[in-house]
Structure formats: structure tokens, C-alpha cells
Coordinates of C-alpha atoms in Angstrom, one line a residue:
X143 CA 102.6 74.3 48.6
X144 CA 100.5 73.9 51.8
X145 CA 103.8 73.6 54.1
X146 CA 105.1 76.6 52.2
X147 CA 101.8 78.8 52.8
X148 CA 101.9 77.4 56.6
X149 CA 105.2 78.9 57.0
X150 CA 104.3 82.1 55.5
X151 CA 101.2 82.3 58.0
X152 CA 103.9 81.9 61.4
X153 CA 106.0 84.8 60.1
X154 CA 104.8 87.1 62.4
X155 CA 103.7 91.0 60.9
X156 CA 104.4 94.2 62.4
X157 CA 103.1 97.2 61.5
X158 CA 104.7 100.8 62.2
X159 CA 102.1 103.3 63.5
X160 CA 103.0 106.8 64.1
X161 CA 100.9 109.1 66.9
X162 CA 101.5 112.8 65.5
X163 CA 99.9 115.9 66.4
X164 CA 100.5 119.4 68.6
X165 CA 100.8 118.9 72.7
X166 CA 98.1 118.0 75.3
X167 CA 96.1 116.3 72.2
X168 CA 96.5 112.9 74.3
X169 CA 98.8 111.0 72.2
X170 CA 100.6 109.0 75.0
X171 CA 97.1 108.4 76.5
X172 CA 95.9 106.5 73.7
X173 CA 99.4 104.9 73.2
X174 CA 99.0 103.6 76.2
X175 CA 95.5 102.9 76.4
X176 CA 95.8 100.4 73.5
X177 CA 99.4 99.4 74.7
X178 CA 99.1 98.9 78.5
X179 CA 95.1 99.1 79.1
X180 CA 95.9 102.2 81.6
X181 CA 95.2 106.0 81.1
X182 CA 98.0 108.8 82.5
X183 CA 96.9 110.3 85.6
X184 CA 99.3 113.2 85.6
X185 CA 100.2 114.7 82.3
X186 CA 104.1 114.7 81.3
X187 CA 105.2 116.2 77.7
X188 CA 106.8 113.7 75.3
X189 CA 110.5 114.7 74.4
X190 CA 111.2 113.5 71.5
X191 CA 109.8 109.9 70.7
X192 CA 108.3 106.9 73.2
X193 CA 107.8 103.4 72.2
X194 CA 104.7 100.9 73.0
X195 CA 104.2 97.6 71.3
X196 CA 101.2 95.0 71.4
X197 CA 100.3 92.2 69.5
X198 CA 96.1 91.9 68.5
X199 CA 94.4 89.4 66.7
X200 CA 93.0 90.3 63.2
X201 CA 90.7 88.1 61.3
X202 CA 91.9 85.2 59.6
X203 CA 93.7 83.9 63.0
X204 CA 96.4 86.5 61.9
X205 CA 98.6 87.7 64.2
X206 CA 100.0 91.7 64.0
X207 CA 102.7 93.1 66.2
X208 CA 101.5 96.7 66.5
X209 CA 104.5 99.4 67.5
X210 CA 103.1 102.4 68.3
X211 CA 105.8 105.7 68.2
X212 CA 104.2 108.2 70.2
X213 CA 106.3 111.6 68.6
X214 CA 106.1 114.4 71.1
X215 CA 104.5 117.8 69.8
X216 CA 107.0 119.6 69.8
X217 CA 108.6 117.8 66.7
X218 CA 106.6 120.3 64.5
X219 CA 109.6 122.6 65.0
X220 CA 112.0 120.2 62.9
X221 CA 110.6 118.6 60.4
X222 CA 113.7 116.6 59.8
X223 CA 113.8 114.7 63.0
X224 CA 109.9 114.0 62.5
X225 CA 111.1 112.8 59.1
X226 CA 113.1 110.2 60.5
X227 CA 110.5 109.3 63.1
X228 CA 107.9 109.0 60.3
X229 CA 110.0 106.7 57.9
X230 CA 109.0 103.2 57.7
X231 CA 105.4 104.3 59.0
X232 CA 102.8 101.6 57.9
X233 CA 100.1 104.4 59.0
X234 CA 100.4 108.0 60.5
X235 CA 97.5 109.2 62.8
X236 CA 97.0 112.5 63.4
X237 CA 95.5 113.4 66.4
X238 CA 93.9 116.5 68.0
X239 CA 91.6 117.5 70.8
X240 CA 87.6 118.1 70.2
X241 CA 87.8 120.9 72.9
X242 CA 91.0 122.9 71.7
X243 CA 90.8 124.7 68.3
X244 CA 94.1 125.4 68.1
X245 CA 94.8 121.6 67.6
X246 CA 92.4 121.2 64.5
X247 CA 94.0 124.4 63.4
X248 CA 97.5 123.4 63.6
X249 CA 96.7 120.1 62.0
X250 CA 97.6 121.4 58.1
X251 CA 101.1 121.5 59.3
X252 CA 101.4 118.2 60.4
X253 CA 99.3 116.9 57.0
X254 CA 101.4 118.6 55.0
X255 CA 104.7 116.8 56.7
X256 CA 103.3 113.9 56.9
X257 CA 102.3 114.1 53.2
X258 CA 105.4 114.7 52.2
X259 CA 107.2 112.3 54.2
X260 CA 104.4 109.6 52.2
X261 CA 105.3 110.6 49.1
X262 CA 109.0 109.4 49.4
X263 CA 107.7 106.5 49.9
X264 CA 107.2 103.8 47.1
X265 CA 103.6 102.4 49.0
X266 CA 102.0 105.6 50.7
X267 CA 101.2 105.2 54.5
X268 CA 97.4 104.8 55.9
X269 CA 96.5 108.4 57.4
X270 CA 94.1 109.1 59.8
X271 CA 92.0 111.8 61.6
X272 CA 91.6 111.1 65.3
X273 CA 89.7 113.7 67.2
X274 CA 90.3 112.5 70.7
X275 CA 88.6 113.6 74.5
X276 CA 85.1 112.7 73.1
X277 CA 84.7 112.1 76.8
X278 CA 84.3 115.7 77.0
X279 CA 81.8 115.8 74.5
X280 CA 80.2 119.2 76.6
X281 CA 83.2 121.1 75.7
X282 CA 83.9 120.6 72.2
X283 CA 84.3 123.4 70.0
X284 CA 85.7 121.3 67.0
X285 CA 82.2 120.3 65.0
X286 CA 82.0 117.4 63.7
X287 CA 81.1 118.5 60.2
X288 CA 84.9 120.0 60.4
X289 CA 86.2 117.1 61.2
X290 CA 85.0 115.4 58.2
X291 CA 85.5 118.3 55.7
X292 CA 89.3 117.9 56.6
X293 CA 89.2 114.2 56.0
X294 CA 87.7 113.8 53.1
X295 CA 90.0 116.7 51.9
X296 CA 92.9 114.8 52.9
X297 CA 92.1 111.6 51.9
X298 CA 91.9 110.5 55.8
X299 CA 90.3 107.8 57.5
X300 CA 88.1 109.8 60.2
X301 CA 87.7 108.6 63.9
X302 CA 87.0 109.6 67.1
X303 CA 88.3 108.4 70.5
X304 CA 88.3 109.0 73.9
X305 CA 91.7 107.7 75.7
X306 CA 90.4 108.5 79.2
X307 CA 87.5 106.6 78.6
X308 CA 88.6 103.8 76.4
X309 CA 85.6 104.6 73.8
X310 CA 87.1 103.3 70.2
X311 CA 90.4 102.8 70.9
X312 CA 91.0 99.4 70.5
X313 CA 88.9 99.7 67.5
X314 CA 90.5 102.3 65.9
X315 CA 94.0 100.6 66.6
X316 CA 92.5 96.9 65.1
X317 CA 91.0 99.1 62.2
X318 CA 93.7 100.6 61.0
X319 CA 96.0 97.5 61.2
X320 CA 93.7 95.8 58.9
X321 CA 93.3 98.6 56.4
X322 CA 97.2 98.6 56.3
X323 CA 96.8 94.8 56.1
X324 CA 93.6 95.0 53.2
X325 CA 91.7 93.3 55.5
X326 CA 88.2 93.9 56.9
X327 CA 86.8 93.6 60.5
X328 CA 83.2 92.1 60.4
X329 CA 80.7 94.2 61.7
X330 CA 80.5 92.1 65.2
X331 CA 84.2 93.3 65.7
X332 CA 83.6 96.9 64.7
X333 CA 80.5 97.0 67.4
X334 CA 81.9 94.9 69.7
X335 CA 84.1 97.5 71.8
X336 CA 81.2 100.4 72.0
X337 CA 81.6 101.6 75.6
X338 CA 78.5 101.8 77.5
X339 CA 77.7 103.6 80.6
X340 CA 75.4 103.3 83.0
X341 CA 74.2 106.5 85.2
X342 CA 71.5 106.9 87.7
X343 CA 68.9 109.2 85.9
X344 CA 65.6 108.8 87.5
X345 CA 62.8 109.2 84.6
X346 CA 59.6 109.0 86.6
X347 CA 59.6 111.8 88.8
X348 CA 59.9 115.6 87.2
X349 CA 61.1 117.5 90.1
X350 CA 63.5 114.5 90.7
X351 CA 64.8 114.5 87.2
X352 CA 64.6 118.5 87.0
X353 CA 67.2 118.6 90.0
X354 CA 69.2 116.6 88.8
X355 CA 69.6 118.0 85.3
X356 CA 70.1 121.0 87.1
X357 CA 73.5 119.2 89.2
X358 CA 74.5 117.6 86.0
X359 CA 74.4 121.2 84.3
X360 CA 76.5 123.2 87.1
X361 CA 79.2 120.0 87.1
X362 CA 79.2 120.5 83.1
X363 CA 79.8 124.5 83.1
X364 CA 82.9 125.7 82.9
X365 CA 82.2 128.0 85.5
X366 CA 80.4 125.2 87.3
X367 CA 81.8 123.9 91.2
X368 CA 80.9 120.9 92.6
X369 CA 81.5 121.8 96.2
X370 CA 79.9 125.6 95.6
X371 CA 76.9 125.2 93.9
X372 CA 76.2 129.0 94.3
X373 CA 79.2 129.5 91.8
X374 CA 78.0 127.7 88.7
X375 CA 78.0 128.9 85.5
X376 CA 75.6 129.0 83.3
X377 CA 72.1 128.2 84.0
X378 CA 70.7 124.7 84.0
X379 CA 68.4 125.6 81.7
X380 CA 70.6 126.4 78.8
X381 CA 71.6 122.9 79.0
X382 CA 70.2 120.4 77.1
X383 CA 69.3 116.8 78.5
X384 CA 71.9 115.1 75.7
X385 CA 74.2 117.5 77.5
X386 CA 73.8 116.5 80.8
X387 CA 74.1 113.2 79.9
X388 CA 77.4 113.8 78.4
X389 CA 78.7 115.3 81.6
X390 CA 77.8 111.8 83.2
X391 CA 80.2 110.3 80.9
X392 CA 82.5 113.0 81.2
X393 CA 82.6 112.5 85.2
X394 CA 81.9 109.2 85.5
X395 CA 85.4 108.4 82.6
X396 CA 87.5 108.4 86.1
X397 CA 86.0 105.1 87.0
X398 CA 86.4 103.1 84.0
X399 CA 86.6 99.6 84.5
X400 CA 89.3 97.7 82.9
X401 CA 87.6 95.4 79.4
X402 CA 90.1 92.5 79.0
X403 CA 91.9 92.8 76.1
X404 CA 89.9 94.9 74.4
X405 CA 90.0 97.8 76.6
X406 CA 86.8 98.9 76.4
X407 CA 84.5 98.3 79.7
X408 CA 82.3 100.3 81.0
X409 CA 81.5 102.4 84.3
X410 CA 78.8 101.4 86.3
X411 CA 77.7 104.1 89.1
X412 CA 75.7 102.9 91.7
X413 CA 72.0 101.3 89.7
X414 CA 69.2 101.4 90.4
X415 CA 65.6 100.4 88.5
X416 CA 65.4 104.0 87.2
X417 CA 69.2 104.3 85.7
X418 CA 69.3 105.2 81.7
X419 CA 72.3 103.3 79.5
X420 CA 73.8 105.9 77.9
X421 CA 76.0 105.0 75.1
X422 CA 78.4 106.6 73.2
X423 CA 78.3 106.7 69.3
X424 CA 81.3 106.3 68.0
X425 CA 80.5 107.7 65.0
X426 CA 78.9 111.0 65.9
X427 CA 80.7 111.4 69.1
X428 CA 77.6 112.2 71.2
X429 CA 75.9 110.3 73.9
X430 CA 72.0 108.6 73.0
X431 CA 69.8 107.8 76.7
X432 CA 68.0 104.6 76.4

């Protein structure tokens, strides 16, 4: 009976996880995030479908072979192709972007495919919600209340991720194997890959920390221009200090630093004894200052 259990345990598991959702959500970026620990410098649409595989750890010393099918966005249009990518999924994640309406919008299409596809199946797949480019956490226009509202709606695990950044993914991935797997990640492994960054914020001098709110505020506008100051958008003052904050994360995402196999990490400007920690919460997306 042992020997027999033994052998079950070398049998190796894979899981089937599909990446749906419209264009320019950052599917392949968190593909390859989790897959290759690197983030896509240039952006190039996905024809049809990409592959990515990685094994992980889970608890219990069990070992999951994760392939990831990253479906381009332009599947929408035939819904029997994304059928056939779909089939065999072990979970679906549907992905938008937090600064792009449109995406959230155009999600009830993909839900109601990838519904459909579930209920051919005899076990249902494990859906989730990813709202993804929490990294630009000053731009988003998708509220979090939303987010939820369509999850619990749809019956769909809610997360959010930033793929630039690294922030979540490796948890979301490991989650969602173990749901499909009906197993459970103790909290040490669900805080574990919270991505912490560290920015100079001087605290102890106003006119010091009133400047450079006022430089974090014209980098976060939309308007804003790093080498013309004179042609920011709007005014610093409009601008919260949990704002500016979040445009440190925002700029300082293009210097992550790799995390091992977890692929968190976390980016370290220049410190000094008056720098803040400012770290992400995974769960309401938004930066804290400590």
C-alpha cells in the first residue's frame, strides 16, 4: 500500500491554464513573468496561441507542471478556435487592464465563452479575475469595487497583478494550481512574494518633501514631462501623497530586480536614512508608506 501510494506521489501533475482576455491587457507579460522570470520590453500582439511551461512546488512536497497557453486577443472573433484552445483547461484566467475600460467592458464576452466552453466539461474549470498593470495604480479607471462586483457575479476567483513589476504573480499562478489541486497555501506562502519597494522620500523636512511631491505629481500626470517640467499636467496639488507614492512604484517597476524563483524582488533606488518602504497590497491594489 505504501509502495503503491509512493508511486502515485512520482507521477508528475500538470495543470492546463489558459491566459484569455482582449489585446494590450499583458497576457504574455505575465506568461512570461511566471514562466521565464523576464517582462517584454517591446510589445508584439499574440497570433493565435504561445506556449510557456514551469514546474512549482506546492505544499505537500508536490510537484505541478504548470503550461500556461497564452491565447491572443484577437481569438474573441472566433469562438471556435478559442474553443479548442480552451478544452482540457484545468483553469481559465481572464485578464484585463486597471487603466483601460474597454478591457473590463469587453470581459462579458470572454465569460460568457469561457462559461460555455466549462459547461461541456464533466468537472468545470477554476476561473479567475486578473486585473493586471497595478503598477500603474495612478491611472486606473477600473475601481476596485467593480472588479469584485463581476467576480462574485461570476463565481471568479479575484486577483490583481502587476507583470511589469512582478507584484502577485507567482502567487496568483501557485494559487490557482492549488485550488485546481484542493489544496491550500499556508499563509507564510501567500505573504511571502509581496513586492516591496523602497523610494527615497524625505519625511523631515516640508519644503523638501513638498518639492518632491510636487516632481512625483508632474512624472504621474498624464500630461506630465520629465525633461519639461513647465509642461505638466495637472497641479501637484491635486495629487494625493498615496498618489505620488504610486508613481514611485510606477517608475521605479523598470528596475525590478530579479527574486529567485519566486519572481518577486524588489527595487531599491538609491537609500538613504530618510527613504519610506512602500509596499504594495495585493489585495486592494494600492500602495501603504511606512
Amino acid at each position: 500500500m505504501a509502495e503503491s501510494e509512493a508511486e502515485e506521489d512520482d507521477v508528475e501533475r500538470a495543470l492546463k491554464i489558459v491566459i484569455v482576455g482582449d489585446s494590450n491587457t499583458g497576457k504574455t507579460g505575465l506568461a512570461q513573468r511566471f514562466a521565464q522570470h523576464t517582462f517584454p520590453q517591446k510589445y508584439i500582439q499574440t497570433v493565435g496561441v504561445d506556449f510557456y511551461s514551469r514546474r512549482i512546488q506546492l505544499p505537500n512536497n508536490i510537484s505541478v507542471l504548470l503550461q500556461i497557453w497564452d491565447v491572443g486577443g484577437h481569438n474573441i472573433s472566433s469562438p471556435k478556435m478559442l474553443n479548442t484552445y480552451i478544452f482540457g483547461a484545468h483553469a481559465v484566467l481572464l485578464v484585463y487592464d486597471v487603466t483601460n475600460t474597454q478591457t473590463f467592458e469587453n470581459l462579458s464576452d470572454w465569460i460568457q465563452i469561457a462559461k460555455k466552453a466549462s459547461r461541456q466539461l464533466e468537472k468545470p474549470f477554476f476561473m479567475a479575475l486578473v486585473g493586471n498593470k497595478t503598477d500603474m495604480e495612478h491611472r486606473r479607471v477600473v475601481r476596485i469595487e467593480r472588479h469584485n462586483k463581476i467576480a462574485e457575479q461570476h463565481a471568479l476567483e479575484p486577483y490583481y497583478v502587476s507583470a511589469k513589476t512582478a507584484d502577485s504573480v507567482e502567487l496568483m499562478f501557485k494559487t490557482v494550481a492549488a485550488e485546481v489541486l484542493g489544496l491550500r497555501l499556508s499563509k507564510a506562502e501567500q505573504e511571502w512574494n509581496i513586492t516591496v519597494v523602497q523610494a527615497q522620500i524625505p519625511s523631515t523636512d516640508p519644503k523638501h518633501l513638498q518639492a518632491q511631491h510636487s516632481r512625483l505629481a508632474n512624472n504621474a500626470s498624464p500630461g506630465g514631462n520629465q525633461q519639461n517640467p513647465g509642461q505638466a499636467g495637472p497641479s501637484a496639488s491635486n495629487l494625493s501623497l498615496k498618489e505620488a507614492a504610486n508613481a514611485v512604484v510606477a517608475n521605479a517597476g523598470n528596475e525590478t530586480l530579479p527574486g529567485g524563483t519566486g519572481g518577486g524582488g524588489s527595487i531599491s533606488p538609491k537609500s538613504t536614512p530618510n527613504s519610506k518602504r512602500i509596499v504594495l497590497n495585493r489585495n486592494s491594489a494600492v500602495c501603504s508608506i511606512q
